[in-house]
mmCIF file of C-alpha atoms and ligand atoms in Angstrom:
data_model
loop_
_atom_site.group_PDB
_atom_site.id
_atom_site.type_symbol
_atom_site.label_atom_id
_atom_site.label_comp_id
_atom_site.label_asym_id
_atom_site.label_seq_id
_atom_site.Cartn_x
_atom_site.Cartn_y
_atom_site.Cartn_z
ATOM 1 C CA MET A 259 -10.715 11.539 54.702
ATOM 2 C CA ILE A 260 -7.400 13.967 53.337
ATOM 3 C CA ARG A 261 -4.950 14.452 56.057
ATOM 4 C CA ALA A 262 -1.607 16.553 55.973
ATOM 5 C CA ARG A 263 0.664 17.714 58.820
ATOM 6 C CA LEU A 264 2.813 20.396 59.757
ATOM 7 C CA ALA A 265 5.802 18.460 60.808
ATOM 8 C CA PRO A 266 7.845 21.257 62.708
ATOM 9 C CA SER A 267 12.019 20.444 63.305
ATOM 10 C CA PRO A 268 12.745 22.242 66.609
ATOM 11 C CA THR A 269 16.449 21.647 66.349
ATOM 12 C CA GLY A 270 15.739 25.164 65.412
ATOM 13 C CA ALA A 271 14.185 28.490 64.620
ATOM 14 C CA GLN A 272 11.610 27.814 61.465
ATOM 15 C CA HIS A 273 13.389 30.193 58.849
ATOM 16 C CA LEU A 274 11.368 31.677 55.367
ATOM 17 C CA GLY A 275 11.807 27.769 54.145
ATOM 18 C CA ASN A 276 9.673 26.700 56.398
ATOM 19 C CA ALA A 277 7.550 29.172 56.266
ATOM 20 C CA ARG A 278 7.047 28.531 53.437
ATOM 21 C CA THR A 279 6.292 25.025 52.861
ATOM 22 C CA HIS A 280 4.009 25.318 55.660
ATOM 23 C CA LEU A 281 2.037 27.759 54.058
ATOM 24 C CA VAL A 282 1.374 25.235 51.090
ATOM 25 C CA ALA A 283 0.845 22.594 53.085
ATOM 26 C CA TYR A 284 -2.131 24.551 54.767
ATOM 27 C CA TRP A 285 -3.271 25.899 51.415
ATOM 28 C CA ALA A 286 -3.464 22.507 49.831
ATOM 29 C CA LEU A 287 -5.263 20.633 52.640
ATOM 30 C CA ARG A 288 -7.690 23.951 53.078
ATOM 31 C CA LYS A 289 -7.981 24.031 49.190
ATOM 32 C CA ALA A 290 -9.204 20.070 49.359
ATOM 33 C CA GLY A 291 -11.280 19.898 52.892
ATOM 34 C CA GLY A 292 -9.827 17.517 55.654
ATOM 35 C CA GLN A 293 -7.796 17.704 58.282
ATOM 36 C CA MET A 294 -4.415 19.144 59.630
ATOM 37 C CA VAL A 295 -2.391 17.060 61.869
ATOM 38 C CA LEU A 296 0.441 18.956 63.504
ATOM 39 C CA ARG A 297 3.287 16.871 65.012
ATOM 40 C CA ILE A 298 6.336 18.093 66.452
ATOM 41 C CA ASP A 299 9.179 16.065 65.085
ATOM 42 C CA ASP A 300 11.702 15.996 68.103
ATOM 43 C CA LEU A 301 13.553 12.912 67.693
ATOM 44 C CA ASP A 302 16.619 14.030 66.579
ATOM 45 C CA SER A 303 17.493 14.978 70.829
ATOM 46 C CA PRO A 304 20.482 16.301 71.224
ATOM 47 C CA ARG A 305 19.919 19.426 68.227
ATOM 48 C CA VAL A 306 16.418 19.447 69.848
ATOM 49 C CA LYS A 307 15.500 22.624 71.730
ATOM 50 C CA ALA A 308 12.508 23.158 74.084
ATOM 51 C CA TRP A 309 12.426 26.837 72.901
ATOM 52 C CA ALA A 310 12.076 26.061 69.572
ATOM 53 C CA VAL A 311 8.642 23.620 69.689
ATOM 54 C CA ASP A 312 6.412 26.714 71.653
ATOM 55 C CA GLN A 313 8.699 29.011 69.145
ATOM 56 C CA ALA A 314 7.254 27.561 65.651
ATOM 57 C CA ILE A 315 3.629 27.022 67.206
ATOM 58 C CA GLU A 316 3.627 30.762 67.672
ATOM 59 C CA ASP A 317 5.883 30.712 64.096
ATOM 60 C CA LEU A 318 2.594 28.967 62.859
ATOM 61 C CA ASN A 319 -0.249 31.361 64.710
ATOM 62 C CA TRP A 320 1.810 34.134 63.842
ATOM 63 C CA LEU A 321 1.477 32.622 59.735
ATOM 64 C CA GLY A 322 -2.251 32.176 60.001
ATOM 65 C CA ILE A 323 -2.210 28.204 59.735
ATOM 66 C CA ASP A 324 -4.348 26.235 61.759
ATOM 67 C CA TRP A 325 -4.896 23.180 62.822
ATOM 68 C CA ASP A 326 -7.026 20.521 63.777
ATOM 69 C CA VAL A 327 -6.063 17.513 65.535
ATOM 70 C CA GLY A 328 -2.280 17.824 67.769
ATOM 71 C CA PRO A 329 0.233 19.147 68.677
ATOM 72 C CA PHE A 330 1.654 15.027 68.994
ATOM 73 C CA ARG A 331 5.220 14.869 69.645
ATOM 74 C CA GLN A 332 7.604 12.190 68.052
ATOM 75 C CA THR A 333 8.981 11.303 71.675
ATOM 76 C CA ASP A 334 6.030 10.316 73.218
ATOM 77 C CA ARG A 335 5.900 7.530 70.583
ATOM 78 C CA LEU A 336 9.046 5.544 71.294
ATOM 79 C CA GLY A 337 6.718 2.460 71.646
ATOM 80 C CA GLN A 338 5.640 2.421 68.322
ATOM 81 C CA TYR A 339 8.541 2.615 66.914
ATOM 82 C CA GLN A 340 10.555 0.274 68.840
ATOM 83 C CA ALA A 341 7.178 -2.799 68.280
ATOM 84 C CA THR A 342 7.311 -1.568 64.443
ATOM 85 C CA LEU A 343 11.588 -2.375 64.137
ATOM 86 C CA GLU A 344 10.892 -5.660 66.626
ATOM 87 C CA THR A 345 8.231 -6.569 64.007
ATOM 88 C CA LEU A 346 11.245 -5.874 61.159
ATOM 89 C CA ILE A 347 13.361 -7.877 62.879
ATOM 90 C CA HIS A 348 11.532 -10.761 63.077
ATOM 91 C CA GLN A 349 10.196 -10.231 59.270
ATOM 92 C CA ASP A 350 14.286 -10.958 58.639
ATOM 93 C CA ARG A 351 13.885 -7.068 56.999
ATOM 94 C CA VAL A 352 16.927 -5.999 59.269
ATOM 95 C CA TYR A 353 20.017 -6.615 60.294
ATOM 96 C CA PRO A 354 22.605 -5.127 62.871
ATOM 97 C CA CYS A 355 25.018 -3.143 61.084
ATOM 98 C CA THR A 356 28.800 -2.384 62.984
ATOM 99 C CA CYS A 357 30.783 0.256 60.380
ATOM 100 C CA SER A 358 31.224 3.360 60.179
ATOM 101 C CA ARG A 359 31.258 5.851 57.991
ATOM 102 C CA LYS A 360 35.367 5.595 57.397
ATOM 103 C CA ASP A 361 34.132 1.261 56.986
ATOM 104 C CA ILE A 362 31.819 2.036 54.418
ATOM 105 C CA ALA A 363 34.293 4.938 52.732
ATOM 106 C CA GLU A 364 36.373 2.023 52.658
ATOM 107 C CA ALA A 365 34.508 -0.873 51.566
ATOM 108 C CA LEU A 366 33.829 0.944 48.147
ATOM 109 C CA SER A 367 36.247 0.739 45.651
ATOM 110 C CA ALA A 368 34.699 2.835 42.818
ATOM 111 C CA PRO A 369 32.253 5.409 44.596
ATOM 112 C CA HIS A 370 30.012 6.357 41.733
ATOM 113 C CA GLU A 371 28.367 9.478 41.810
ATOM 114 C CA SER A 372 24.723 9.263 42.699
ATOM 115 C CA ARG A 373 21.816 11.529 40.493
ATOM 116 C CA PHE A 374 20.703 12.294 44.412
ATOM 117 C CA ARG A 375 23.549 14.590 45.704
ATOM 118 C CA GLY A 376 25.066 14.451 49.482
ATOM 119 C CA GLU A 377 22.448 11.282 49.862
ATOM 120 C CA GLY A 378 25.945 9.107 50.882
ATOM 121 C CA PRO A 379 27.407 6.224 49.468
ATOM 122 C CA ILE A 380 25.783 3.363 48.516
ATOM 123 C CA TYR A 381 25.806 0.714 51.368
ATOM 124 C CA PRO A 382 28.085 -2.056 50.254
ATOM 125 C CA GLY A 383 26.510 -4.819 51.845
ATOM 126 C CA THR A 384 28.985 -5.948 54.950
ATOM 127 C CA CYS A 385 26.927 -6.543 57.649
ATOM 128 C CA ALA A 386 24.028 -7.678 55.134
ATOM 129 C CA GLY A 387 24.899 -11.601 55.969
ATOM 130 C CA TRP A 388 23.024 -11.662 59.736
ATOM 131 C CA HIS A 389 19.291 -13.200 59.126
ATOM 132 C CA VAL A 390 16.961 -13.250 62.303
ATOM 133 C CA GLY A 391 17.938 -15.821 65.020
ATOM 134 C CA ASP A 392 21.996 -14.740 64.799
ATOM 135 C CA ALA A 393 23.635 -13.387 67.861
ATOM 136 C CA VAL A 394 24.050 -10.078 67.396
ATOM 137 C CA PRO A 395 26.267 -7.996 67.491
ATOM 138 C CA GLU A 396 28.355 -7.268 70.646
ATOM 139 C CA GLN A 397 29.473 -3.876 69.556
ATOM 140 C CA PRO A 398 27.265 -1.271 68.970
ATOM 141 C CA PHE A 399 25.141 -0.958 65.768
ATOM 142 C CA CYS A 400 21.977 0.947 63.942
ATOM 143 C CA TRP A 401 19.646 -1.902 62.156
ATOM 144 C CA ARG A 402 19.720 -1.064 58.729
ATOM 145 C CA PHE A 403 16.762 -1.875 55.923
ATOM 146 C CA ARG A 404 17.069 -4.251 53.380
ATOM 147 C CA VAL A 405 15.930 -2.153 50.629
ATOM 148 C CA SER A 406 14.159 -3.532 47.508
ATOM 149 C CA ASP A 407 15.470 -4.611 44.656
ATOM 150 C CA GLN A 408 12.689 -3.042 42.138
ATOM 151 C CA PRO A 409 11.525 0.291 40.939
ATOM 152 C CA MET A 410 9.325 2.302 43.589
ATOM 153 C CA GLU A 411 7.310 5.665 41.537
ATOM 154 C CA PHE A 412 5.157 7.961 42.579
ATOM 155 C CA GLU A 413 3.334 10.319 41.084
ATOM 156 C CA ASP A 414 4.140 13.805 42.628
ATOM 157 C CA ASP A 415 1.816 17.197 43.006
ATOM 158 C CA VAL A 416 4.490 18.979 41.706
ATOM 159 C CA LEU A 417 7.343 17.457 39.918
ATOM 160 C CA GLY A 418 4.858 14.333 38.405
ATOM 161 C CA PRO A 419 6.194 11.230 38.460
ATOM 162 C CA LEU A 420 9.338 9.997 39.482
ATOM 163 C CA VAL A 421 11.099 7.057 39.790
ATOM 164 C CA CYS A 422 13.623 4.679 41.819
ATOM 165 C CA ASN A 423 15.107 1.642 42.458
ATOM 166 C CA PRO A 424 16.635 2.391 45.916
ATOM 167 C CA ALA A 425 18.813 -0.779 46.005
ATOM 168 C CA ARG A 426 20.565 -0.212 42.680
ATOM 169 C CA GLU A 427 20.566 3.682 43.456
ATOM 170 C CA LEU A 428 19.808 4.824 47.114
ATOM 171 C CA GLY A 429 21.148 1.052 49.534
ATOM 172 C CA ASP A 430 20.642 -0.497 52.382
ATOM 173 C CA PHE A 431 19.638 2.882 54.484
ATOM 174 C CA PRO A 432 19.578 3.138 59.178
ATOM 175 C CA LEU A 433 16.375 3.168 60.880
ATOM 176 C CA THR A 434 17.786 3.612 64.192
ATOM 177 C CA HIS A 435 21.250 4.789 65.150
ATOM 178 C CA LYS A 436 23.764 3.523 66.942
ATOM 179 C CA ASP A 437 22.855 4.069 70.208
ATOM 180 C CA GLY A 438 19.265 1.969 69.472
ATOM 181 C CA LYS A 439 17.592 5.969 69.128
ATOM 182 C CA PRO A 440 14.659 5.313 66.026
ATOM 183 C CA ALA A 441 15.841 7.507 63.403
ATOM 184 C CA TYR A 442 13.461 9.934 61.069
ATOM 185 C CA GLN A 443 13.322 6.867 58.157
ATOM 186 C CA LEU A 444 11.489 4.481 60.800
ATOM 187 C CA ALA A 445 9.672 7.652 62.808
ATOM 188 C CA ILE A 446 8.785 9.516 60.025
ATOM 189 C CA VAL A 447 6.656 6.985 58.493
ATOM 190 C CA VAL A 448 5.176 4.844 61.617
ATOM 191 C CA ASP A 449 3.834 8.930 62.226
ATOM 192 C CA ASP A 450 2.607 9.329 58.812
ATOM 193 C CA LEU A 451 0.427 6.057 59.194
ATOM 194 C CA GLN A 452 -0.161 6.686 63.200
ATOM 195 C CA ASP A 453 -1.585 9.639 61.782
ATOM 196 C CA SER A 454 -3.553 8.629 59.047
ATOM 197 C CA ILE A 455 -1.975 11.035 57.029
ATOM 198 C CA THR A 456 -2.553 11.211 53.182
ATOM 199 C CA GLN A 457 -0.475 13.350 51.521
ATOM 200 C CA VAL A 458 2.401 14.780 52.543
ATOM 201 C CA VAL A 459 4.390 18.450 51.596
ATOM 202 C CA ARG A 460 7.669 18.900 52.300
ATOM 203 C CA GLY A 461 10.953 20.356 51.067
ATOM 204 C CA ASN A 462 12.829 18.633 47.503
ATOM 205 C CA ASP A 463 15.585 17.593 49.806
ATOM 206 C CA LEU A 464 13.480 14.922 50.894
ATOM 207 C CA VAL A 465 12.112 13.002 47.089
ATOM 208 C CA PRO A 466 15.286 10.044 47.699
ATOM 209 C CA SER A 467 13.784 9.534 51.125
ATOM 210 C CA THR A 468 10.278 8.664 49.755
ATOM 211 C CA PHE A 469 11.588 6.611 47.601
ATOM 212 C CA ARG A 470 12.845 4.513 51.210
ATOM 213 C CA GLN A 471 9.401 5.233 52.083
ATOM 214 C CA LEU A 472 7.541 3.997 49.598
ATOM 215 C CA ASP A 473 10.092 0.316 50.530
ATOM 216 C CA LEU A 474 9.422 0.334 54.027
ATOM 217 C CA TYR A 475 5.200 1.189 52.688
ATOM 218 C CA ARG A 476 5.486 -1.661 50.328
ATOM 219 C CA GLN A 477 6.549 -3.882 53.164
ATOM 220 C CA PHE A 478 4.276 -2.896 55.968
ATOM 221 C CA ASP A 479 1.775 -3.562 52.869
ATOM 222 C CA ARG A 480 0.299 -0.155 53.435
ATOM 223 C CA GLU A 481 -0.599 2.589 51.238
ATOM 224 C CA PRO A 482 1.360 5.268 51.105
ATOM 225 C CA PRO A 483 0.450 8.531 51.372
ATOM 226 C CA ARG A 484 0.115 11.067 47.969
ATOM 227 C CA TYR A 485 4.079 13.092 47.732
ATOM 228 C CA ALA A 486 4.037 16.678 47.070
ATOM 229 C CA HIS A 487 8.030 17.886 46.976
ATOM 230 C CA VAL A 488 7.919 22.162 47.165
ATOM 231 C CA PRO A 489 11.144 24.519 46.400
ATOM 232 C CA LEU A 490 13.248 24.785 48.952
ATOM 233 C CA VAL A 491 14.865 27.904 49.193
ATOM 234 C CA ARG A 492 18.504 29.195 48.973
ATOM 235 C CA GLY A 493 20.947 32.654 49.448
ATOM 236 C CA MET A 494 22.310 34.067 46.673
ATOM 237 C CA ASP A 495 25.238 31.927 46.764
ATOM 238 C CA GLY A 496 22.951 28.886 45.686
ATOM 239 C CA ARG A 497 23.497 27.106 49.516
ATOM 240 C CA ARG A 498 20.124 25.978 50.888
ATOM 241 C CA LEU A 499 18.688 28.638 53.564
ATOM 242 C CA ALA A 500 21.466 29.178 56.055
ATOM 243 C CA LYS A 501 23.121 30.933 59.076
ATOM 244 C CA ARG A 502 26.210 32.806 56.883
ATOM 245 C CA HIS A 503 23.024 34.323 54.527
ATOM 246 C CA GLY A 504 21.183 36.472 57.208
ATOM 247 C CA ASP A 505 19.096 35.983 59.743
ATOM 248 C CA THR A 506 15.449 34.078 58.051
ATOM 249 C CA ARG A 507 14.249 33.195 61.323
ATOM 250 C CA LEU A 508 10.376 34.451 61.081
ATOM 251 C CA SER A 509 10.374 35.071 65.217
ATOM 252 C CA HIS A 510 13.313 37.893 63.698
ATOM 253 C CA TYR A 511 11.621 39.108 60.971
ATOM 254 C CA ARG A 512 7.921 39.612 62.855
ATOM 255 C CA ALA A 513 10.234 41.689 65.961
ATOM 256 C CA ALA A 514 11.749 43.605 62.986
ATOM 257 C CA GLY A 515 8.106 44.873 62.255
ATOM 258 C CA THR A 516 7.786 42.763 59.175
ATOM 259 C CA ARG A 517 3.739 41.811 58.665
ATOM 260 C CA PRO A 518 3.079 38.366 58.013
ATOM 261 C CA GLU A 519 0.656 39.298 55.331
ATOM 262 C CA GLN A 520 4.620 40.570 53.429
ATOM 263 C CA VAL A 521 5.873 36.992 54.302
ATOM 264 C CA VAL A 522 2.669 34.839 52.785
ATOM 265 C CA ALA A 523 2.513 37.254 49.730
ATOM 266 C CA TRP A 524 6.466 36.494 49.151
ATOM 267 C CA ALA A 525 6.034 32.755 49.995
ATOM 268 C CA ALA A 526 3.437 32.692 47.503
ATOM 269 C CA HIS A 527 4.400 35.196 44.805
ATOM 270 C CA SER A 528 8.461 32.845 45.143
ATOM 271 C CA LEU A 529 6.073 30.322 44.354
ATOM 272 C CA GLY A 530 4.407 31.310 40.684
ATOM 273 C CA LEU A 531 0.980 31.141 43.016
ATOM 274 C CA ILE A 532 0.475 34.854 42.706
ATOM 275 C CA ASP A 533 1.476 37.719 40.112
ATOM 276 C CA ASP A 534 2.254 40.626 42.514
ATOM 277 C CA GLN A 535 3.755 40.684 46.053
ATOM 278 C CA ARG A 536 0.688 42.658 47.367
ATOM 279 C CA PRO A 537 0.409 41.331 51.419
ATOM 280 C CA ARG A 538 -2.149 38.987 51.933
ATOM 281 C CA VAL A 539 -3.297 37.014 55.289
ATOM 282 C CA ALA A 540 -3.208 32.960 54.469
ATOM 283 C CA ALA A 541 -6.938 32.467 54.443
ATOM 284 C CA ASP A 542 -6.836 34.645 51.239
ATOM 285 C CA LEU A 543 -4.677 32.053 48.962
ATOM 286 C CA ILE A 544 -6.371 28.991 49.933
ATOM 287 C CA ALA A 545 -9.404 29.595 47.056
ATOM 288 C CA THR A 546 -6.967 29.814 44.188
ATOM 289 C CA PHE A 547 -4.286 27.416 45.343
ATOM 290 C CA ASP A 548 -3.484 24.599 42.617
ATOM 291 C CA TRP A 549 -0.436 22.858 42.168
ATOM 292 C CA SER A 550 -0.226 22.532 38.755
ATOM 293 C CA LYS A 551 1.052 26.331 39.439
ATOM 294 C CA CYS A 552 3.652 25.462 41.888
ATOM 295 C CA GLU A 553 7.140 26.335 40.563
ATOM 296 C CA HIS A 554 9.412 23.486 40.466
ATOM 297 C CA ASP A 555 12.982 24.937 40.800
ATOM 298 C CA ASP A 556 14.724 26.220 44.262
ATOM 299 C CA SER A 557 13.808 30.110 45.454
ATOM 300 C CA VAL A 558 17.204 32.150 45.390
ATOM 301 C CA ILE A 559 16.853 34.683 47.443
ATOM 302 C CA ASP A 560 18.669 37.873 48.998
ATOM 303 C CA PRO A 561 17.546 37.578 53.065
ATOM 304 C CA GLU A 562 18.441 40.975 54.125
ATOM 305 C CA ARG A 563 16.331 42.977 51.295
ATOM 306 C CA LEU A 564 13.320 40.553 50.724
ATOM 307 C CA PHE A 565 10.549 42.849 53.034
ATOM 308 C CA ASP A 566 13.226 45.745 53.089
ATOM 309 C CA PRO A 567 11.590 48.647 54.417
ATOM 310 C CA PRO A 568 9.687 45.868 56.757
ATOM 311 C CA ALA A 569 6.335 48.021 57.495
ATOM 312 C CA ALA A 570 6.063 49.912 54.364
ATOM 313 C CA ALA A 571 3.882 47.138 52.181
ATOM 314 C CA SER A 572 1.360 47.229 54.350
ATOM 315 C CA SER A 573 0.044 50.789 56.254
HETATM 316 N N1 LIG B 706 10.698 17.686 60.376
HETATM 317 C C1 LIG B 706 10.786 17.533 58.629
HETATM 318 C C2 LIG B 706 11.657 18.972 58.396
HETATM 319 O O1 LIG B 706 11.566 19.884 59.013
HETATM 320 C C3 LIG B 706 9.969 16.813 57.660
HETATM 321 C C4 LIG B 706 10.039 15.454 58.233
HETATM 322 C C5 LIG B 706 9.048 15.163 56.278
HETATM 323 O O2 LIG B 706 7.847 15.811 56.054
HETATM 324 O O3 LIG B 706 9.083 13.721 56.043
HETATM 325 O O4 LIG B 706 11.785 18.451 57.321
HETATM 326 ZN ZN1 ZN B 707 27.708 -1.965 58.054
#
């Protein structure tokens, strides 16, 4: 049984880029036949907004995306993340790390430029000498995963075959925050296993994280899902969509009179899935969905002009 998930992060409103990723996840899953899980990635507690959960669900409904299971919430699964962490401690696959960002920067004599920009420096291994049974530090620490010094490979549905040796290119990474809360990498793998997810569709900014997560699947001796990393949406300056580019929240377009059919058509057209921008409902694009047509490169848009005038095309 194929299972995919919609995994909005309610740290703010869902914007056009999120909409496009959710739509692709929906088209691919409905084309293949299977179950869609809705999971709210609400672990990032200081940044999570209560209104954003309801709004994300409204946005999905407005776009015409439906799901079969859920919504689940990460905050309901804290016990599972903790149990998995304890297993990894027991296996001596993690160690407590007290380093600050500054400590890490200072320990690196010649930081080299990784091919994955924005992933931060490769952890220099300062705290890696700890082994299970040793006393844990008195200062605050995170639990850091010892990555493998061997290639992690997968066949991306959009990008084709990809490979990376996490020890050489990414470094040991945190599985918790210093306050003890589970970090993204731990939670996402526990969740996708728990939800029996076989197909992950997400933004291509998460490709480096996929190699980290493959290392976790290997440690758990579990089959990883298939991955499809879809292009991001960028503003005219080439940077990832943000407030400075104007208001790209779905709720904003909705309030301005834009029709969901216009957003759906823009999403499919900008990914190369259809040839024109005639408004369409999401369900109408399932039958023709084909990964091989999907654009690899990020899109550049002018959010203010995208649906201008808002409702003209659907009248
Ligand atoms: N919640 C994440 C996001 O909105 C998705 C996480 C994942 O797919 O791994 O980007
Ligand atoms: Zn450390």
